[in-house]
Short mmCIF file of N, CA, C and O and ligand atoms in Angstrom, two decimals:
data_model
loop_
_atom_site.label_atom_id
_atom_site.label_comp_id
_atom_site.label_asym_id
_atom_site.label_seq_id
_atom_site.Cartn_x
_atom_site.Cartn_y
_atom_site.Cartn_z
N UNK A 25 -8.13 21.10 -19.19
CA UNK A 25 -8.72 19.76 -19.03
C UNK A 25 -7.70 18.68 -19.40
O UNK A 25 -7.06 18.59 -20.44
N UNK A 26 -7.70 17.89 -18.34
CA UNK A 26 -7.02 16.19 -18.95
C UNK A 26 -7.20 15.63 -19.86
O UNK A 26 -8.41 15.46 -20.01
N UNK A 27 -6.64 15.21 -20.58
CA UNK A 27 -7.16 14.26 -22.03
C UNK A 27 -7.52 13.09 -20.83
O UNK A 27 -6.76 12.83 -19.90
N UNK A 28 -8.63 12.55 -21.01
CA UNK A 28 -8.97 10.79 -20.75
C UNK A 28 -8.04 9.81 -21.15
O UNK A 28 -7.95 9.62 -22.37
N UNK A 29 -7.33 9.16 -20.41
CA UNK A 29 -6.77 8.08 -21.04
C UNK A 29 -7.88 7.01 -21.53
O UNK A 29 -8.95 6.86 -20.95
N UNK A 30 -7.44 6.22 -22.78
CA UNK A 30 -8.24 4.99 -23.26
C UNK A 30 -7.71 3.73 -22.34
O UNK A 30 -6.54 3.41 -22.10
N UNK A 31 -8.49 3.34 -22.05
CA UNK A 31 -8.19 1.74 -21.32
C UNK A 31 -7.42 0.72 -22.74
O UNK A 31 -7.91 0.46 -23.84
N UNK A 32 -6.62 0.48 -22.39
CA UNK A 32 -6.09 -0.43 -23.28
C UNK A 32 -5.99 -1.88 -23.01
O UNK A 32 -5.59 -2.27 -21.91
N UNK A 33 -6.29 -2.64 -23.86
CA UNK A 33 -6.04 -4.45 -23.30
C UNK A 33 -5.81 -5.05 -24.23
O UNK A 33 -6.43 -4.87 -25.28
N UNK A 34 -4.66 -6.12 -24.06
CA UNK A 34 -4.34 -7.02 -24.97
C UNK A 34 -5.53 -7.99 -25.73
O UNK A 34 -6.48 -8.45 -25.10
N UNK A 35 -5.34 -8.18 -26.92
CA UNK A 35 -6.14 -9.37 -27.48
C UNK A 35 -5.44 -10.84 -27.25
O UNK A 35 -4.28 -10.98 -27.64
N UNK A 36 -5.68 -11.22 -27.03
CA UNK A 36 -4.83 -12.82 -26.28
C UNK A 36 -4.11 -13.70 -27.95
O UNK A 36 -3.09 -14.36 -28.10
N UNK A 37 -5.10 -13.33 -28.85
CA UNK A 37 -4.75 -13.52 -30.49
C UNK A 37 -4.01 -13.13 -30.69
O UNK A 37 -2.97 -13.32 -30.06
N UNK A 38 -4.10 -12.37 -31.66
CA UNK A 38 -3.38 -11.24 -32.55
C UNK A 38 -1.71 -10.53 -31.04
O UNK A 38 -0.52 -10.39 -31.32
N UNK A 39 -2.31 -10.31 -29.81
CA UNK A 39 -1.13 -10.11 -28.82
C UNK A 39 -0.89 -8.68 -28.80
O UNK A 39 0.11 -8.15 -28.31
N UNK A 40 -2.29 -7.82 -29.62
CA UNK A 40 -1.94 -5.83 -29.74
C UNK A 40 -2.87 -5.61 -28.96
O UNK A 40 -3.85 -6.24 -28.56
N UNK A 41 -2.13 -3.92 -28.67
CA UNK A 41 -3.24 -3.66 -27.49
C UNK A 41 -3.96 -2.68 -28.05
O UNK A 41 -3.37 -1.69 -28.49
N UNK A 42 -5.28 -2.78 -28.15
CA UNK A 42 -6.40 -1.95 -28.34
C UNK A 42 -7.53 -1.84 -26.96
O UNK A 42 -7.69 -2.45 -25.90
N UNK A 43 -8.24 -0.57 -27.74
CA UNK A 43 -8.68 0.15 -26.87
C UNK A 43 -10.03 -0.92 -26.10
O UNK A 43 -10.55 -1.70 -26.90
N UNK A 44 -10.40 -0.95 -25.07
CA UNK A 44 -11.16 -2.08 -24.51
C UNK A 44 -12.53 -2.28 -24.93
O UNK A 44 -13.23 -3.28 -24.74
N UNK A 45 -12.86 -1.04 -25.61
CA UNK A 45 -14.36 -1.41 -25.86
C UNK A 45 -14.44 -1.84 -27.65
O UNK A 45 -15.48 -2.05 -28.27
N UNK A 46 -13.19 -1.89 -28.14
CA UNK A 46 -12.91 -2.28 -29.36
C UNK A 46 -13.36 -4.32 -29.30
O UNK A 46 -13.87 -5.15 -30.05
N UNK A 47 -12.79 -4.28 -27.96
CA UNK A 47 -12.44 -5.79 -27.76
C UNK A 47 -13.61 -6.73 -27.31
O UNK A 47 -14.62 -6.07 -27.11
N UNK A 48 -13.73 -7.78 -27.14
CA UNK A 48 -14.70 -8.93 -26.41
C UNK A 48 -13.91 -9.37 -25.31
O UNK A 48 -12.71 -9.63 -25.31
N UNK A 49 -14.79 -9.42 -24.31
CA UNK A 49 -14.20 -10.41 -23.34
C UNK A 49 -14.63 -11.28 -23.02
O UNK A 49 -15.79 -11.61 -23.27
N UNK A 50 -13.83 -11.90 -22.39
CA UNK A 50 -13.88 -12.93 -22.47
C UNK A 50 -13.83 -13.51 -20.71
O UNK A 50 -12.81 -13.34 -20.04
N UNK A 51 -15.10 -14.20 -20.12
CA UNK A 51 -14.87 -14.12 -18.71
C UNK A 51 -15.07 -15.48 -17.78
O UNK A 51 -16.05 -16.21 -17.97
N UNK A 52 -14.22 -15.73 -16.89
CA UNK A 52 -14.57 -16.64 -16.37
C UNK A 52 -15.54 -16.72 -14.55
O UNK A 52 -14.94 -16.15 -13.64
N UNK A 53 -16.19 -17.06 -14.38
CA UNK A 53 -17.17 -16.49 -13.51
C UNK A 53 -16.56 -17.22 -12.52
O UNK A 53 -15.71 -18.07 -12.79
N UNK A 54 -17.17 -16.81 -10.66
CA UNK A 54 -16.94 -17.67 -9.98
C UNK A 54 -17.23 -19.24 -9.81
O UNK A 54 -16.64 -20.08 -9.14
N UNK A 55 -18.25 -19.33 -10.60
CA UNK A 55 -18.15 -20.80 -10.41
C UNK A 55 -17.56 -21.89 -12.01
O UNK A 55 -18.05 -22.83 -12.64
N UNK A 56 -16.51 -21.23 -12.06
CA UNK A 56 -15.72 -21.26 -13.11
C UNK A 56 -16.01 -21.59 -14.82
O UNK A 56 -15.41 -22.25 -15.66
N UNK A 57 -17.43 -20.67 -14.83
CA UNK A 57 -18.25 -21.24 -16.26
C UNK A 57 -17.24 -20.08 -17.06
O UNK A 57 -16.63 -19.19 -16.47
N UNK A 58 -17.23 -20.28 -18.37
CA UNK A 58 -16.11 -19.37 -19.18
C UNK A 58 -17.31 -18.70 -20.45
O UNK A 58 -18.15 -19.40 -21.02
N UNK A 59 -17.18 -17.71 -20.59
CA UNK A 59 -17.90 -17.58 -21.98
C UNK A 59 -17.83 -15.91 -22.46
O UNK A 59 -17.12 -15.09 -21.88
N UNK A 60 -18.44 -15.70 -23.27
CA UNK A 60 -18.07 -14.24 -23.76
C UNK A 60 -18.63 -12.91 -23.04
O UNK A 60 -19.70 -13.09 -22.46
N UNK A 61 -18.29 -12.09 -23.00
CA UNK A 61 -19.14 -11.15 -22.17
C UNK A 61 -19.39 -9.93 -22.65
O UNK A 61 -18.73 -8.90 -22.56
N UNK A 62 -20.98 -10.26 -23.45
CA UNK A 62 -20.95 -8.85 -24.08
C UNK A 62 -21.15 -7.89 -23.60
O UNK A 62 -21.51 -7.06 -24.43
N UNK A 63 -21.10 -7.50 -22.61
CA UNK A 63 -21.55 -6.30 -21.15
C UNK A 63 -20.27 -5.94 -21.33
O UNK A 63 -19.97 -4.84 -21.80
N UNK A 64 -19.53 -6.70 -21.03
CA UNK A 64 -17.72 -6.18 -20.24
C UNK A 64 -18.37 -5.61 -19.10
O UNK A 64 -18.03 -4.43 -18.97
N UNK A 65 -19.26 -6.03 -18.16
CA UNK A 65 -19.19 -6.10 -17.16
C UNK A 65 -19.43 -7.19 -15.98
O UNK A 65 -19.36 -6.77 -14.83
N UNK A 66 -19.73 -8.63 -16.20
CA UNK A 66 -19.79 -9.44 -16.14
C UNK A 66 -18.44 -9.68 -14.66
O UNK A 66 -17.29 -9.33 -14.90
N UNK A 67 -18.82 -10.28 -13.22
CA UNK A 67 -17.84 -10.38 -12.65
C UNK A 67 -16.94 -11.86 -12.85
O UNK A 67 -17.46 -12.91 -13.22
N UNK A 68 -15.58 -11.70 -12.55
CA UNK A 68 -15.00 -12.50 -12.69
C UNK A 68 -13.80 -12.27 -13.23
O UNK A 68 -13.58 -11.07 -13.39
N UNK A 69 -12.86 -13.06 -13.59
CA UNK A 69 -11.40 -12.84 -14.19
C UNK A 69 -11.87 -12.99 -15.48
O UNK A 69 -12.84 -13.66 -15.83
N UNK A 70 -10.67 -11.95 -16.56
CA UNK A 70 -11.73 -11.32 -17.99
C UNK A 70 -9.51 -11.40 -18.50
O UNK A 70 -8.37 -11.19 -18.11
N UNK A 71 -10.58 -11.98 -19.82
CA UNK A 71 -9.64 -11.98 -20.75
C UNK A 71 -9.99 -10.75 -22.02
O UNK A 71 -10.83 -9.85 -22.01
N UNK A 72 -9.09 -11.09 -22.91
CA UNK A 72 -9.65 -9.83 -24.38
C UNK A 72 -9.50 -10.38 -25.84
O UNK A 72 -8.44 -10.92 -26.15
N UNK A 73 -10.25 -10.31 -26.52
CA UNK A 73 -10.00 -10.78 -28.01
C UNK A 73 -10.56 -9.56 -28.98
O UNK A 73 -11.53 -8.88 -28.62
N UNK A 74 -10.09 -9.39 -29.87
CA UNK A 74 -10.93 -8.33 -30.80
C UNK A 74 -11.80 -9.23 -31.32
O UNK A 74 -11.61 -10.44 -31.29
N UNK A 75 -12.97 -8.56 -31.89
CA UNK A 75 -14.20 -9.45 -32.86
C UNK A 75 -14.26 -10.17 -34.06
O UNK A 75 -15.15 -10.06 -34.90
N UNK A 76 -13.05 -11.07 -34.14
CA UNK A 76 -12.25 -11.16 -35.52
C UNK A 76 -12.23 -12.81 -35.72
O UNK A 76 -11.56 -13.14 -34.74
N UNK A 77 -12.44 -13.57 -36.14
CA UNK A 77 -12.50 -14.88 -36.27
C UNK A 77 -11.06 -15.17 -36.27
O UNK A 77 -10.61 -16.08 -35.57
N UNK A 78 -10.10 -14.24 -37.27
CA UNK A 78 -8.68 -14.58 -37.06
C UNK A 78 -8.22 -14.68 -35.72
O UNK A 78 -7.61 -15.68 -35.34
N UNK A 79 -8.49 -13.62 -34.90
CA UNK A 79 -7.67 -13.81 -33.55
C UNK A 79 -8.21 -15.16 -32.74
O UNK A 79 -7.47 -15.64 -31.88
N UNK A 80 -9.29 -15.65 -32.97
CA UNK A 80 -10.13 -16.36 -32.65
C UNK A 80 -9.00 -17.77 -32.68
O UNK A 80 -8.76 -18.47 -31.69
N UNK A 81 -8.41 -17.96 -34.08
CA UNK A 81 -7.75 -18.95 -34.43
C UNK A 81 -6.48 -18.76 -33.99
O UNK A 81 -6.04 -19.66 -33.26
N UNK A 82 -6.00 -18.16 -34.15
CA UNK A 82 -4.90 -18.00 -33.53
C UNK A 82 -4.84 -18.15 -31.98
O UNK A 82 -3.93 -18.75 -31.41
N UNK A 83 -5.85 -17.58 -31.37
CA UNK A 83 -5.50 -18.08 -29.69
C UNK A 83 -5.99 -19.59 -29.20
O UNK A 83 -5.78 -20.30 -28.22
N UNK A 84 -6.68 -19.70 -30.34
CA UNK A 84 -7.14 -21.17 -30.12
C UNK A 84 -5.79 -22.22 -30.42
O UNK A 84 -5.44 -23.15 -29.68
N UNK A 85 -5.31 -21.92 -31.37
CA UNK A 85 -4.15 -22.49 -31.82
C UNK A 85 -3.12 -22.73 -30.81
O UNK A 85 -2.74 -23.88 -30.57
N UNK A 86 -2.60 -21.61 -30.15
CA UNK A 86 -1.84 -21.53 -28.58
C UNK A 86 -2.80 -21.72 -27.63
O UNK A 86 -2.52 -21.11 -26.60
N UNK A 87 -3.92 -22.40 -27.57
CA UNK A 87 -4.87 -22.29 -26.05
C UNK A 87 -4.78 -21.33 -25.35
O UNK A 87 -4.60 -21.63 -24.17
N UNK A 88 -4.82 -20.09 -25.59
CA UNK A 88 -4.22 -18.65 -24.94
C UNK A 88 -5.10 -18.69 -23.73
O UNK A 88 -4.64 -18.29 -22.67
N UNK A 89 -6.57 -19.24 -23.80
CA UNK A 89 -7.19 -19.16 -23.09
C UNK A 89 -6.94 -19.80 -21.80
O UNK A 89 -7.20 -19.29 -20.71
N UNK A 90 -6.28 -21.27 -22.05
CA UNK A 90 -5.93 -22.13 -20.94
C UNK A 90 -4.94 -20.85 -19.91
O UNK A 90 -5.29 -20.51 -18.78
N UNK A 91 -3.70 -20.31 -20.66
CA UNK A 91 -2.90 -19.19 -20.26
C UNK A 91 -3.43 -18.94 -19.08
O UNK A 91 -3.17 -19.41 -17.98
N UNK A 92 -4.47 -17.87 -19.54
CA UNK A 92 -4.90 -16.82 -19.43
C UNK A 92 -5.83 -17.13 -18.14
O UNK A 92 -5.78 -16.18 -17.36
N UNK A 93 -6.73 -18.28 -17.66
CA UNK A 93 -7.58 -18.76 -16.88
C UNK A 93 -6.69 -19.77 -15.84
O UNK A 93 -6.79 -20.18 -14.69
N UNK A 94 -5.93 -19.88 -16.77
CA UNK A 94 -4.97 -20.74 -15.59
C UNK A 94 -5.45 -22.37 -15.17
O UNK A 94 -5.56 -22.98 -14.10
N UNK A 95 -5.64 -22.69 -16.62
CA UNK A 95 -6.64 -23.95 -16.42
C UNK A 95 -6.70 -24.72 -17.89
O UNK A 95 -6.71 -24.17 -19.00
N UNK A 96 -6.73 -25.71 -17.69
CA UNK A 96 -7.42 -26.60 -19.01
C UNK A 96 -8.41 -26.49 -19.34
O UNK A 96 -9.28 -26.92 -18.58
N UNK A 97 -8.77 -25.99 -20.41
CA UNK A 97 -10.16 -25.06 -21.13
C UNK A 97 -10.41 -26.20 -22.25
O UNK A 97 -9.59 -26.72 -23.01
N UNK A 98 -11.85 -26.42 -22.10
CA UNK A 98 -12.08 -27.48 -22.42
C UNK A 98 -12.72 -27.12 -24.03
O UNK A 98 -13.38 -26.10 -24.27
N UNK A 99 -12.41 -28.10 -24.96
CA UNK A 99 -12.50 -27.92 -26.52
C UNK A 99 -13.96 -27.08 -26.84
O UNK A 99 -14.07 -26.18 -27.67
N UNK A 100 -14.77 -27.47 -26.18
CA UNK A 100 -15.96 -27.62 -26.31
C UNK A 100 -16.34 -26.10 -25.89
O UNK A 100 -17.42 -25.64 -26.24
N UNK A 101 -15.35 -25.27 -25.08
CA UNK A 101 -15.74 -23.93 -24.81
C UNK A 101 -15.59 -23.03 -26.19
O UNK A 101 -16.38 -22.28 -26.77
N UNK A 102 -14.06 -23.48 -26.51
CA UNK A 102 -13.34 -23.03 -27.38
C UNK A 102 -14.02 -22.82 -28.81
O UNK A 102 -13.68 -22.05 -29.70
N UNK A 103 -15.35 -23.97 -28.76
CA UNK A 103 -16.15 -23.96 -30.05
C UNK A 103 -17.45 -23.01 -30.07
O UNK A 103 -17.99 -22.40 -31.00
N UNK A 104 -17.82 -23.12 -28.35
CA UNK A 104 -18.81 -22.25 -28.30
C UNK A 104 -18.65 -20.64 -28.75
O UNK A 104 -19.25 -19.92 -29.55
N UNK A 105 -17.31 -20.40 -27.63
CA UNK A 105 -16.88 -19.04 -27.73
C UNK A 105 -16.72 -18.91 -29.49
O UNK A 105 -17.47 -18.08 -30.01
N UNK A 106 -15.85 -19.62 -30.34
CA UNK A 106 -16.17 -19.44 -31.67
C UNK A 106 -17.51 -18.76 -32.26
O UNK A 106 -17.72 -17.65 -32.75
N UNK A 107 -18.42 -20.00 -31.97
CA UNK A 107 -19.31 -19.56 -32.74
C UNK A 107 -20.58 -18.55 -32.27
O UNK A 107 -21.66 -18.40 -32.84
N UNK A 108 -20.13 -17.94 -31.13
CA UNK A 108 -20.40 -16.72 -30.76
C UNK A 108 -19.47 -15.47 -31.67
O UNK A 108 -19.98 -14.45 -32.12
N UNK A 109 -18.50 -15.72 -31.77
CA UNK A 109 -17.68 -14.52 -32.27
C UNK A 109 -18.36 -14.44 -33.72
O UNK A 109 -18.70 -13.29 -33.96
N UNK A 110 -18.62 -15.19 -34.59
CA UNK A 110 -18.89 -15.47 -35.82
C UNK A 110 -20.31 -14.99 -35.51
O UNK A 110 -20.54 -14.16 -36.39
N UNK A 111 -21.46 -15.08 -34.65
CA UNK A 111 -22.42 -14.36 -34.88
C UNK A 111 -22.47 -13.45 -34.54
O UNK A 111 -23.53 -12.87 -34.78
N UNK A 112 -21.44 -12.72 -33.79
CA UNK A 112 -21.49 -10.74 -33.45
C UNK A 112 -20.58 -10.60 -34.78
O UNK A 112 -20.25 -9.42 -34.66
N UNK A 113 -20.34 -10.78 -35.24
CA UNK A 113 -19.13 -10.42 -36.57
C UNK A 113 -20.09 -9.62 -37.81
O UNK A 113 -19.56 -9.25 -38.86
ZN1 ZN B 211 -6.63 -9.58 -32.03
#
């Protein structure tokens, strides 16, 4: 038998790669609403953060998100998505 590989994905924070279901994503939908996705199945372009308030600050700090979406991400997401992370924590 094959060992399974683990899906691995960067945390946009912290910048390590862990295993994907370790992580949150983070997704932006087609009609370009942004927010967390606790499914990880959610369609759309998907970012990764671990569940950590630190990484939280830290990508906020670099707008990793703007990066990552390819867009000016507006403060106001950045607070929501926060204080989502802080209540799965
Ligand atoms: Zn991280």
């Amino acid at each position: 038998m094959k060992k399974r590989k683990i899906p691995l994905r960067q945390c946009i924070g912290c910048m390590s790669q862990k295993p994907k279901k370790e992580l949150i994503r983070i997704v932006k939908s087609k009609d370009g609403e942004i927010k967390l996705d606790m499914t990880g199945k959610a369609h759309g372009r998907g970012a990764y953060i671990c569940n950590d308030v630190e990484c939280f600050k830290k990508m906020h700090k670099k707008k990793a998100l703007n990066k990552a979406f390819q867009q000016e991400v507006n403060e106001e997401i950045y607070n929501q998505l926060q204080e989502e992370l802080i209540k799965n924590e």
